[in-house]
Amino acid sequence: MSGKVLTITSGKGGVGKSTASANIALSLALVGKKVVAIDLDIGLRNLDMILGLENRIVYDIVNVVEKSAKLSQALIRDKRTNNLYLIAAAQTRDKSAVNSDQMSQLTKELKAEFDYIILDSPAGIENGFKNAMIPADELIVVTTPEISAVRDADRVIGILEANEKKDVSLVINRINPELVKKGDMMSKDDVLQVLSVPLLGIVPEDKNIVSYTNIGEPSVLHTESESGKAFMNIAKRILGEDTDFMEIKEKKTGLFQSIINFFKE
């Protein structure tokens, strides 16, 4: 087996990157792929809570790279599928506790056992981001349709291109069709006009995301969830399936055109 490292990143915090990481990882596992999700937000840590695994953590990624624990000890198996594992971030250390060489070595080892290694990158462009970027085979940039988030995503995409990362795609999260129709939110086309990378998925705003997170059940486990359906479709596209995008009716022109033109100058 030779697995694939899939890094999920964003420029701005709070855009739902870890929620996307959890849902994509679980979606891939539910369709039969063997997946490990690694939380690289050292010092904070929340992927374990989104997956409902916080009470099972004994060892974390810092223990593994410092060899105070075996890799097998840090791999936490998900309760709902035998195919998904988590390696948690350390809460009592900072991002300098892991370097890019260690991440490259760890992912190389995991590729022999897993189909997909999902790296949940911390927001921003500091050491944690570099640790997640360097070993990546594919990168997914998550943004919300807000000017500040799109601007920061644009900066991240520029850094990825400067580092010759070719396989970069985009997930637009928390898009609200009603606000788009009114012209009060950037549309899919507005965002793509600024960022100019292939679209992997559109995830509608889901008022239940907070409650799903509180109970540790990603939205893909809820068949009635529109965001869950969107994340499952994203996983299918990662696997190469030709899956239609969710229909979100959008205003042709809107409030943001002048700002978009500013980006393109």
XYZ file of N, CA and C in Angstrom:
795
model
N 0.841 -1.193 0.000
C 0.000 0.000 0.000
C 0.877 1.245 0.000
N 0.506 2.228 -0.821
C 1.165 3.527 -0.780
C 0.083 4.589 -0.677
N -0.100 5.099 0.519
C -1.177 6.034 0.777
C -0.896 7.423 0.251
N -1.873 8.301 0.424
C -1.790 9.674 -0.064
C -1.963 10.621 1.111
N -1.098 11.637 1.164
C -1.193 12.656 2.206
C -2.041 13.809 1.689
N -3.134 14.061 2.389
C -4.084 15.099 2.011
C -4.119 16.143 3.123
N -3.602 17.330 2.840
C -3.538 18.390 3.840
C -4.710 19.346 3.660
N -5.398 19.625 4.761
C -6.529 20.545 4.749
C -6.118 21.789 5.515
N -6.156 22.929 4.833
C -5.601 24.148 5.398
C -6.510 25.331 5.115
N -6.151 26.467 5.699
C -6.878 27.713 5.456
C -5.957 28.852 5.837
N -6.265 30.032 5.370
C -5.491 31.177 5.815
C -5.990 31.693 7.144
N -7.280 31.767 7.278
C -7.936 32.377 8.435
C -8.475 31.287 9.355
N -8.400 31.521 10.650
C -9.034 30.614 11.598
C -10.542 30.805 11.599
N -11.254 29.809 12.095
C -12.695 29.932 12.249
C -13.517 29.707 10.999
N -12.909 29.131 9.945
C -13.666 28.908 8.710
C -14.211 27.476 8.622
N -13.979 26.668 9.655
C -14.486 25.303 9.652
C -13.524 24.277 9.096
N -12.234 24.576 9.155
C -11.216 23.677 8.596
C -11.177 22.335 9.323
N -11.190 22.371 10.655
C -11.153 21.106 11.401
C -12.445 20.315 11.230
N -13.569 21.018 11.131
C -14.836 20.347 10.834
C -14.759 19.666 9.473
N -14.174 20.361 8.495
C -13.992 19.756 7.168
C -13.062 18.554 7.251
N -11.967 18.673 8.007
C -11.020 17.560 8.141
C -11.702 16.325 8.718
N -12.478 16.529 9.778
C -13.162 15.407 10.430
C -14.168 14.757 9.490
N -14.955 15.578 8.813
C -15.998 15.040 7.936
C -15.423 14.350 6.711
N -14.372 14.915 6.127
C -13.754 14.282 4.959
C -13.085 12.971 5.356
N -12.383 12.983 6.483
C -11.731 11.754 6.954
C -12.755 10.659 7.211
N -13.836 11.004 7.915
C -14.859 10.004 8.229
C -15.582 9.543 6.971
N -15.835 10.454 6.042
C -16.496 10.079 4.781
C -15.670 9.056 4.011
N -14.371 9.304 3.908
C -13.491 8.365 3.204
C -13.480 7.005 3.901
N -13.503 7.026 5.236
C -13.526 5.763 5.989
C -14.834 5.016 5.780
N -15.933 5.748 5.718
C -17.250 5.119 5.569
C -17.432 4.450 4.211
N -16.653 4.895 3.204
C -16.735 4.239 1.890
C -15.632 3.203 1.713
N -14.967 2.848 2.811
C -14.069 1.697 2.791
C -12.587 1.984 2.742
N -12.179 3.254 2.781
C -10.761 3.584 2.786
C -10.224 3.593 4.220
N -8.984 3.161 4.367
C -8.342 3.190 5.681
C -7.686 4.558 5.848
N -8.098 5.289 6.879
C -7.758 6.700 7.009
C -7.211 6.994 8.400
N -6.185 7.842 8.454
C -5.740 8.398 9.731
C -5.781 9.915 9.620
N -6.411 10.546 10.601
C -6.472 12.005 10.676
C -5.490 12.465 11.753
N -4.661 13.451 11.405
C -3.651 13.947 12.345
C -3.925 15.419 12.632
N -4.112 15.742 13.895
C -4.328 17.118 14.322
C -2.964 17.775 14.535
N -2.652 18.773 13.708
C -1.369 19.461 13.809
C -1.479 20.818 14.502
N -2.630 21.090 15.087
C -2.803 22.364 15.793
C -2.293 22.223 17.226
N -0.982 22.045 17.334
C -0.355 21.761 18.621
C -0.510 22.956 19.559
N -0.935 22.664 20.784
C -1.200 23.703 21.764
C -2.675 24.020 21.905
N -3.477 23.667 20.906
C -4.922 23.930 20.968
C -5.714 22.627 20.963
N -5.726 21.933 19.832
C -6.361 20.609 19.717
C -7.888 20.663 19.780
N -8.529 20.331 18.669
C -9.993 20.190 18.711
C -10.531 19.108 17.774
N -9.676 18.516 16.933
C -10.152 17.463 16.039
C -10.695 16.282 16.832
N -10.085 16.004 17.975
C -10.561 14.895 18.821
C -11.977 15.140 19.326
N -12.300 16.403 19.650
C -13.645 16.717 20.128
C -14.673 16.586 19.008
N -14.325 17.049 17.805
C -15.258 16.963 16.688
C -15.574 15.507 16.366
N -14.565 14.638 16.532
C -14.760 13.207 16.272
C -15.292 12.451 17.488
N -15.411 13.124 18.625
C -15.921 12.473 19.834
C -14.944 11.497 20.455
N -13.645 11.763 20.317
C -12.611 10.843 20.805
C -11.755 11.446 21.921
N -12.169 12.589 22.465
C -11.313 13.305 23.415
C -11.025 12.516 24.689
N -11.927 11.646 25.091
C -11.728 10.898 26.338
C -10.833 9.676 26.176
N -10.390 9.424 24.956
C -9.585 8.220 24.711
C -8.118 8.531 24.437
N -7.749 9.801 24.539
C -6.377 10.196 24.219
C -5.449 9.939 25.405
N -4.391 9.205 25.143
C -3.331 8.986 26.132
C -2.027 9.574 25.599
N -1.719 9.284 24.332
C -0.497 9.768 23.692
C -0.862 10.636 22.494
N 0.053 11.543 22.132
C -0.217 12.470 21.041
C 0.953 12.480 20.058
N 0.860 13.349 19.075
C 1.866 13.365 18.011
C 3.253 13.737 18.525
N 3.331 14.596 19.531
C 4.641 14.952 20.088
C 5.278 13.745 20.770
N 4.479 12.958 21.474
C 5.004 11.727 22.067
C 5.589 10.807 20.990
N 4.941 10.765 19.841
C 5.407 9.886 18.766
C 6.733 10.373 18.191
N 6.813 11.665 17.847
C 8.046 12.154 17.203
C 9.213 12.203 18.187
N 8.912 12.361 19.473
C 9.972 12.342 20.479
C 10.283 10.929 20.960
N 9.522 9.948 20.446
C 9.731 8.525 20.728
C 9.520 8.177 22.203
N 8.653 8.937 22.857
C 8.241 8.557 24.206
C 7.009 7.654 24.166
N 6.481 7.441 22.955
C 5.392 6.488 22.745
C 5.522 5.924 21.343
N 5.065 4.689 21.168
C 5.052 4.082 19.840
C 3.903 4.663 19.023
N 4.081 4.646 17.713
C 3.022 5.120 16.832
C 1.723 4.369 17.091
N 1.820 3.075 17.279
C 0.615 2.266 17.511
C -0.128 2.686 18.782
N 0.606 3.223 19.765
C -0.032 3.672 21.000
C -0.796 4.973 20.814
N -0.360 5.792 19.872
C -0.996 7.091 19.647
C -2.168 7.019 18.677
N -2.293 5.916 17.941
C -3.389 5.760 16.989
C -4.672 5.385 17.724
N -5.649 6.279 17.692
C -6.929 6.053 18.366
C -7.963 5.667 17.321
N -8.561 4.507 17.468
C -9.540 4.061 16.480
C -10.906 4.675 16.759
N -11.546 5.130 15.705
C -12.881 5.710 15.822
C -13.876 4.663 16.294
N -14.880 5.112 17.015
C -15.874 4.208 17.592
C -16.851 3.668 16.556
N -16.999 4.380 15.431
C -18.087 4.046 14.501
C -17.633 3.259 13.285
N -16.342 3.246 13.018
C -15.821 2.495 11.870
C -14.430 1.993 12.200
N -14.120 0.812 11.724
C -12.783 0.254 11.944
C -11.730 0.907 11.046
N -12.175 1.739 10.104
C -11.255 2.279 9.089
C -10.649 3.628 9.440
N -11.117 4.280 10.510
C -10.656 5.637 10.821
C -9.888 5.665 12.135
N -8.726 6.337 12.088
C -7.893 6.516 13.277
C -7.545 7.994 13.419
N -7.230 8.375 14.645
C -6.829 9.742 14.959
C -5.495 9.744 15.682
N -4.619 10.695 15.310
C -3.471 11.037 16.142
C -3.701 12.465 16.614
N -3.788 12.634 17.919
C -4.159 13.922 18.487
C -2.969 14.868 18.572
N -3.269 16.158 18.627
C -2.249 17.167 18.890
C -1.982 17.229 20.392
N -0.799 17.713 20.747
C -0.462 17.926 22.161
C -1.014 19.267 22.608
N -1.587 19.311 23.797
C -2.139 20.558 24.315
C -1.127 21.347 25.139
N -0.110 20.684 25.643
C 0.815 21.339 26.577
C 2.135 21.744 25.929
N 2.218 21.658 24.617
C 3.417 22.046 23.891
C 3.065 23.104 22.856
N 4.093 23.675 22.208
C 3.804 24.620 21.129
C 4.198 24.003 19.792
N 3.929 24.761 18.716
C 4.078 24.195 17.370
C 5.524 23.872 17.006
N 6.494 24.405 17.748
C 7.902 24.105 17.479
C 8.299 22.709 17.939
N 7.388 22.014 18.636
C 7.698 20.670 19.141
C 7.787 19.635 18.028
N 7.276 19.961 16.842
C 7.334 19.062 15.695
C 7.907 19.842 14.521
N 8.832 19.225 13.773
C 9.377 19.903 12.600
C 8.986 19.166 11.322
N 9.290 19.779 10.186
C 8.842 19.228 8.909
C 9.525 17.914 8.566
N 10.776 17.738 8.977
C 11.458 16.461 8.733
C 10.763 15.331 9.491
N 10.379 15.615 10.725
C 9.668 14.597 11.517
C 8.315 14.259 10.895
N 7.612 15.296 10.378
C 6.321 15.042 9.743
C 6.493 14.235 8.464
N 7.528 14.537 7.713
C 7.770 13.791 6.478
C 8.064 12.328 6.775
N 8.829 12.078 7.809
C 9.157 10.709 8.188
C 7.916 9.972 8.698
N 7.113 10.664 9.508
C 5.902 10.046 10.054
C 4.916 9.700 8.940
N 4.683 10.635 8.029
C 3.728 10.360 6.953
C 4.231 9.260 6.022
N 5.544 9.203 5.821
C 6.114 8.127 5.004
C 5.818 6.772 5.638
N 5.950 6.705 6.951
C 5.665 5.459 7.665
C 4.180 5.105 7.580
N 3.316 6.119 7.707
C 1.875 5.874 7.683
C 1.369 5.489 6.296
N 2.050 5.944 5.246
C 1.641 5.612 3.879
C 1.657 4.111 3.615
N 2.477 3.410 4.355
C 2.560 1.956 4.170
C 1.339 1.232 4.732
N 0.576 1.922 5.585
C -0.536 1.269 6.283
C -1.897 1.855 5.932
N -1.936 3.119 5.511
C -3.211 3.810 5.309
C -3.374 4.270 3.863
N -4.648 4.299 3.421
C -4.961 4.828 2.095
C -4.837 6.352 2.073
N -5.297 6.989 3.155
C -5.248 8.446 3.238
C -4.750 8.885 4.605
N -3.825 9.841 4.581
C -3.365 10.508 5.799
C -3.868 11.945 5.697
N -4.830 12.299 6.544
C -5.428 13.630 6.530
C -4.707 14.494 7.557
N -4.051 15.557 7.093
C -3.362 16.477 7.993
C -4.232 17.705 8.203
N -4.690 17.899 9.432
C -5.479 19.084 9.783
C -4.508 20.181 10.191
N -4.211 21.060 9.236
C -3.214 22.110 9.438
C -3.763 23.205 10.342
N -2.916 23.780 11.192
C -3.359 24.970 11.921
C -3.537 26.130 10.960
N -4.394 27.076 11.333
C -4.589 28.264 10.502
C -3.321 29.112 10.511
N -3.180 29.933 9.473
C -2.008 30.792 9.403
C -0.911 30.171 8.575
N 0.270 30.801 8.613
C 1.370 30.370 7.740
C 2.664 30.165 8.528
N 2.531 29.775 9.784
C 3.709 29.579 10.620
C 4.193 28.128 10.518
N 4.981 27.685 11.530
C 5.610 26.360 11.472
C 4.615 25.227 11.277
N 3.480 25.298 11.965
C 2.502 24.220 11.844
C 1.984 24.068 10.427
N 1.769 25.195 9.756
C 1.342 25.167 8.360
C 2.415 24.535 7.481
N 3.670 24.896 7.708
C 4.768 24.335 6.911
C 4.885 22.833 7.135
N 4.699 22.385 8.379
C 4.734 20.957 8.685
C 3.668 20.185 7.915
N 2.517 20.828 7.734
C 1.418 20.181 7.024
C 1.576 20.282 5.512
N 2.227 21.339 5.050
C 2.366 21.567 3.608
C 3.419 20.666 2.972
N 4.567 20.545 3.607
C 5.712 19.905 2.962
C 5.445 18.446 2.561
N 4.843 17.598 3.425
C 4.644 16.206 2.994
C 3.391 15.973 2.158
N 2.621 17.029 1.855
C 1.318 16.857 1.217
C 1.425 16.424 -0.236
N 0.609 15.441 -0.614
C 0.431 15.077 -2.017
C -0.672 15.920 -2.648
N -1.696 16.218 -1.877
C -2.787 17.083 -2.318
C -3.112 18.043 -1.179
N -3.578 19.243 -1.531
C -3.958 20.225 -0.520
C -5.352 20.759 -0.812
N -6.132 20.866 0.250
C -7.468 21.449 0.157
C -7.467 22.726 0.987
N -7.780 23.835 0.338
C -7.889 25.115 1.047
C -9.362 25.353 1.358
N -9.656 25.574 2.633
C -11.027 25.825 3.073
C -11.198 27.318 3.324
N -12.267 27.878 2.778
C -12.596 29.277 3.053
C -14.096 29.421 3.214
N -14.501 30.465 3.894
C -15.896 30.880 3.880
C -16.023 32.017 2.870
N -17.244 32.312 2.391
C -17.407 33.353 1.372
C -17.423 34.757 1.975
N -16.388 35.074 2.731
C -16.213 36.383 3.347
C -14.913 36.973 2.834
N -14.874 38.280 2.674
C -13.710 38.936 2.091
C -12.432 38.614 2.864
N -12.461 38.700 4.196
C -11.242 38.472 4.974
C -10.750 37.037 4.828
N -11.664 36.069 4.820
C -11.280 34.666 4.683
C -10.737 34.385 3.284
N -11.367 34.953 2.270
C -10.920 34.743 0.894
C -9.553 35.385 0.678
N -9.359 36.579 1.233
C -8.051 37.241 1.123
C -6.951 36.381 1.727
N -7.199 35.817 2.927
C -6.186 34.985 3.568
C -5.984 33.673 2.811
N -7.061 33.123 2.265
C -6.929 31.917 1.443
C -6.083 32.201 0.208
N -6.251 33.383 -0.377
C -5.464 33.773 -1.541
C -3.976 33.818 -1.204
N -3.661 34.310 -0.019
C -2.261 34.361 0.415
C -1.691 32.947 0.576
N -2.471 32.060 1.184
C -2.026 30.676 1.368
C -1.803 29.996 0.021
N -2.725 30.192 -0.914
C -2.584 29.589 -2.236
C -1.316 30.090 -2.919
N -1.022 31.369 -2.744
C 0.216 31.921 -3.294
C 1.450 31.254 -2.723
N 1.439 30.979 -1.422
C 2.570 30.297 -0.782
C 2.694 28.868 -1.307
N 1.572 28.182 -1.465
C 1.598 26.813 -1.996
C 2.166 26.795 -3.409
N 1.747 27.750 -4.223
C 2.270 27.819 -5.597
C 3.762 28.126 -5.602
N 4.196 29.008 -4.691
C 5.618 29.346 -4.606
C 6.459 28.143 -4.192
N 5.833 27.214 -3.458
C 6.514 25.986 -3.036
C 6.262 24.830 -4.008
N 5.749 25.179 -5.192
C 5.544 24.219 -6.279
C 4.583 23.096 -5.902
N 3.587 23.437 -5.103
C 2.517 22.495 -4.813
C 1.453 22.638 -5.898
N 1.305 21.614 -6.696
C 0.473 21.698 -7.894
C -0.979 21.286 -7.654
N -1.183 20.296 -6.785
C -2.520 19.716 -6.622
C -3.242 20.416 -5.475
N -3.809 21.583 -5.779
C -4.494 22.401 -4.780
C -5.933 22.601 -5.224
N -6.878 22.372 -4.319
C -8.283 22.581 -4.636
C -8.957 23.345 -3.502
N -10.210 23.712 -3.725
C -10.897 24.641 -2.826
C -12.217 24.069 -2.334
N -12.478 24.272 -1.046
C -13.799 24.021 -0.468
C -14.340 25.341 0.061
N -15.512 25.722 -0.425
C -16.192 26.915 0.077
C -17.193 26.459 1.127
N -16.971 26.867 2.357
C -17.750 26.392 3.493
C -18.741 27.461 3.954
N -19.839 26.991 4.530
C -20.853 27.852 5.172
C -21.458 28.876 4.220
N -21.733 28.450 3.009
C -22.373 29.361 2.060
C -23.882 29.356 2.296
N -24.471 30.537 2.320
C -25.890 30.699 2.621
C -26.599 31.154 1.344
N -27.379 30.286 0.730
C -28.007 30.622 -0.550
C -28.877 31.872 -0.490
N -29.573 32.079 0.628
C -30.439 33.246 0.736
C -29.633 34.540 0.727
N -28.519 34.554 1.456
C -27.678 35.749 1.484
C -27.007 35.980 0.135
N -26.651 34.881 -0.537
C -26.058 35.010 -1.868
C -27.070 35.627 -2.828
N -28.329 35.150 -2.778
C -29.357 35.667 -3.680
C -29.621 37.151 -3.447
N -29.510 37.571 -2.198
C -29.710 38.988 -1.868
C -28.512 39.848 -2.241
N -27.383 39.216 -2.546
C -26.172 39.962 -2.822
C -25.416 40.356 -1.572
N -25.765 39.736 -0.429
C -25.131 40.071 0.851
C -23.997 39.116 1.215
N -23.739 38.136 0.376
C -22.641 37.195 0.595
C -22.002 36.897 -0.745
N -20.691 36.707 -0.747
C -20.008 36.319 -1.981
C -20.573 35.003 -2.495
N -20.738 34.910 -3.785
C -21.199 33.671 -4.405
C -20.013 32.761 -4.693
N -20.334 31.550 -5.098
C -19.302 30.602 -5.533
C -18.441 31.224 -6.636
N -19.099 31.825 -7.617
C -18.358 32.403 -8.736
C -17.490 33.579 -8.290
N -17.997 34.383 -7.336
C -17.194 35.481 -6.791
C -15.893 34.949 -6.190
N -16.013 33.909 -5.360
C -14.845 33.340 -4.681
C -13.868 32.753 -5.685
N -14.396 32.007 -6.656
C -13.525 31.379 -7.651
C -12.839 32.415 -8.527
N -13.493 33.538 -8.763
C -12.891 34.600 -9.567
C -11.648 35.159 -8.878
N -11.677 35.206 -7.537
C -10.526 35.702 -6.779
C -9.439 34.635 -6.671
N -9.817 33.398 -6.373
C -8.834 32.385 -5.989
C -8.291 31.554 -7.146
N -9.061 31.345 -8.168
C -8.568 30.695 -9.395
C -7.901 29.344 -9.142
N -8.522 28.520 -8.310
C -8.101 27.123 -8.152
C -9.331 26.247 -8.342
N -9.138 24.974 -8.675
C -10.291 24.102 -8.917
C -11.174 23.962 -7.678
N -12.470 23.939 -7.920
C -13.444 23.795 -6.836
C -13.657 22.316 -6.529
N -13.462 21.952 -5.261
C -13.692 20.577 -4.824
C -15.060 20.404 -4.193
N -15.561 21.447 -3.557
C -16.856 21.299 -2.912
C -17.418 22.607 -2.400
N -18.757 22.637 -2.308
C -19.489 23.750 -1.713
C -20.296 23.169 -0.559
N -20.105 23.731 0.630
C -20.799 23.227 1.820
C -21.756 24.305 2.320
N -23.051 24.025 2.330
C -24.000 25.041 2.796
C -23.909 25.255 4.304
N -24.303 26.445 4.718
C -24.358 26.734 6.148
C -25.317 25.754 6.829
N -24.913 25.233 7.979
C -25.691 24.216 8.690
C -25.825 24.640 10.145
N -27.031 24.984 10.532
C -27.259 25.484 11.898
C -27.017 24.410 12.958
N -26.917 23.153 12.541
C -26.731 22.062 13.500
C -25.272 21.694 13.748
N -24.337 22.356 13.028
C -22.921 21.993 13.150
C -22.443 22.087 14.595
N -22.846 23.141 15.309
C -22.396 23.317 16.695
C -22.885 22.170 17.558
N -24.137 21.786 17.396
C -24.658 20.680 18.206
C -24.016 19.362 17.825
N -23.712 19.153 16.536
C -23.003 17.943 16.138
C -21.622 17.890 16.784
N -20.934 19.037 16.800
C -19.601 19.099 17.407
C -19.680 18.818 18.904
N -20.695 19.354 19.557
C -20.829 19.173 21.006
C -21.026 17.715 21.397
N -21.597 16.939 20.505
C -21.798 15.515 20.818
C -20.777 14.628 20.108
N -19.828 15.243 19.406
C -18.767 14.471 18.752
C -19.244 13.601 17.618
N -20.209 14.114 16.852
C -20.731 13.360 15.706
C -20.675 14.232 14.455
N -19.674 14.055 13.602
C -19.605 14.845 12.372
C -20.884 14.741 11.550
N -21.150 15.776 10.762
C -22.441 15.858 10.078
C -22.663 14.739 9.071
N -21.599 14.091 8.571
C -21.803 12.994 7.618
C -22.537 11.809 8.247
N -22.576 11.774 9.572
C -23.312 10.698 10.250
C -24.814 10.971 10.316
N -25.221 12.177 9.919
C -26.629 12.571 9.989
C -27.177 12.674 8.570
N -28.014 11.715 8.205
C -28.474 11.613 6.819
C -29.296 12.820 6.378
N -29.885 13.542 7.339
C -30.699 14.703 6.990
C -29.867 15.972 6.804
N -28.586 15.892 7.097
C -27.728 17.076 7.084
C -27.258 17.407 5.675
N -27.551 18.628 5.219
C -27.087 19.065 3.903
C -25.566 19.212 3.879
N -24.994 19.688 4.980
C -23.525 19.794 5.018
C -22.897 18.399 4.998
N -23.520 17.442 5.662
C -23.019 16.071 5.641
C -23.018 15.495 4.234
N -24.095 15.758 3.477
C -24.155 15.297 2.084
C -23.055 15.949 1.256
N -22.820 17.238 1.519
C -21.783 17.954 0.765
C -20.401 17.384 1.053
N -20.116 17.078 2.323
C -18.808 16.518 2.667
C -18.639 15.109 2.087
N -19.705 14.343 2.063
C -19.613 13.013 1.448
C -19.332 13.132 -0.049
N -19.946 14.112 -0.699
C -19.678 14.339 -2.119
C -18.230 14.767 -2.356
N -17.684 15.564 -1.429
C -16.277 15.965 -1.526
C -15.382 14.733 -1.468
N -15.684 13.821 -0.543
C -14.894 12.593 -0.436
C -14.966 11.789 -1.731
N -16.138 11.739 -2.341
C -16.288 11.005 -3.601
C -15.445 11.640 -4.707
N -15.402 12.973 -4.721
C -14.575 13.644 -5.735
C -13.091 13.385 -5.491
N -12.694 13.331 -4.229
C -11.298 12.998 -3.911
C -10.949 11.626 -4.481
N -11.923 10.728 -4.461
C -11.711 9.379 -4.973
C -11.857 9.294 -6.489
N -12.138 10.425 -7.126
C -12.195 10.454 -8.585
C -13.570 10.275 -9.184
N -14.619 10.241 -8.340
C -15.973 10.090 -8.858
C -16.483 11.404 -9.433
N -17.273 11.318 -10.477
C -17.872 12.494 -11.103
C -19.193 12.773 -10.390
N -19.143 13.652 -9.409
C -20.300 13.940 -8.566
C -20.748 15.378 -8.758
N -22.039 15.570 -8.998
C -22.560 16.917 -9.216
C -22.415 17.765 -7.953
N -22.198 19.060 -8.160
C -22.177 19.988 -7.035
C -23.607 20.273 -6.592
N -23.759 20.548 -5.303
C -25.066 20.910 -4.781
C -25.517 22.202 -5.456
N -26.799 22.249 -5.809
C -27.317 23.431 -6.492
C -27.555 24.553 -5.490
N -26.850 25.647 -5.703
C -27.047 26.840 -4.882
C -27.281 27.988 -5.840
N -28.497 28.498 -5.877
C -28.833 29.570 -6.801
C -28.178 30.861 -6.321
N -27.474 31.506 -7.236
C -26.669 32.651 -6.852
C -26.999 33.862 -7.721
N -26.848 35.004 -7.121
C -27.031 36.253 -7.847
C -25.874 36.444 -8.825
N -26.184 36.874 -10.028
C -25.160 36.996 -11.067
C -24.114 38.055 -10.718
N -24.587 39.205 -10.276
C -23.663 40.252 -9.858
C -24.098 40.729 -8.494
N -23.171 41.258 -7.722
C -23.544 41.623 -6.371
C -22.667 42.693 -5.783
N -22.788 42.802 -4.501
C -22.133 43.840 -3.726
C -20.621 43.775 -3.797
N -20.079 42.597 -4.113
C -18.649 42.366 -3.950
C -17.844 42.555 -5.227
N -18.472 42.954 -6.325
C -17.740 42.991 -7.581
C -16.569 43.966 -7.548
N -16.760 45.124 -6.923
C -15.674 46.096 -6.881
C -14.493 45.580 -6.057
N -14.799 44.823 -4.995
C -13.722 44.257 -4.166
C -13.005 43.163 -4.943
N -13.746 42.358 -5.671
C -13.141 41.311 -6.496
C -12.231 41.951 -7.547
N -12.687 43.029 -8.147
C -11.862 43.716 -9.133
C -10.562 44.233 -8.511
N -10.648 44.656 -7.250
C -9.450 45.108 -6.542
C -8.440 43.972 -6.423
N -8.936 42.747 -6.084
C -8.054 41.585 -5.976
C -7.374 41.284 -7.314
N -8.102 41.475 -8.400
C -7.597 41.047 -9.699
C -6.655 42.072 -10.331
N -6.569 43.261 -9.748
C -5.702 44.296 -10.319
C -4.226 43.961 -10.124
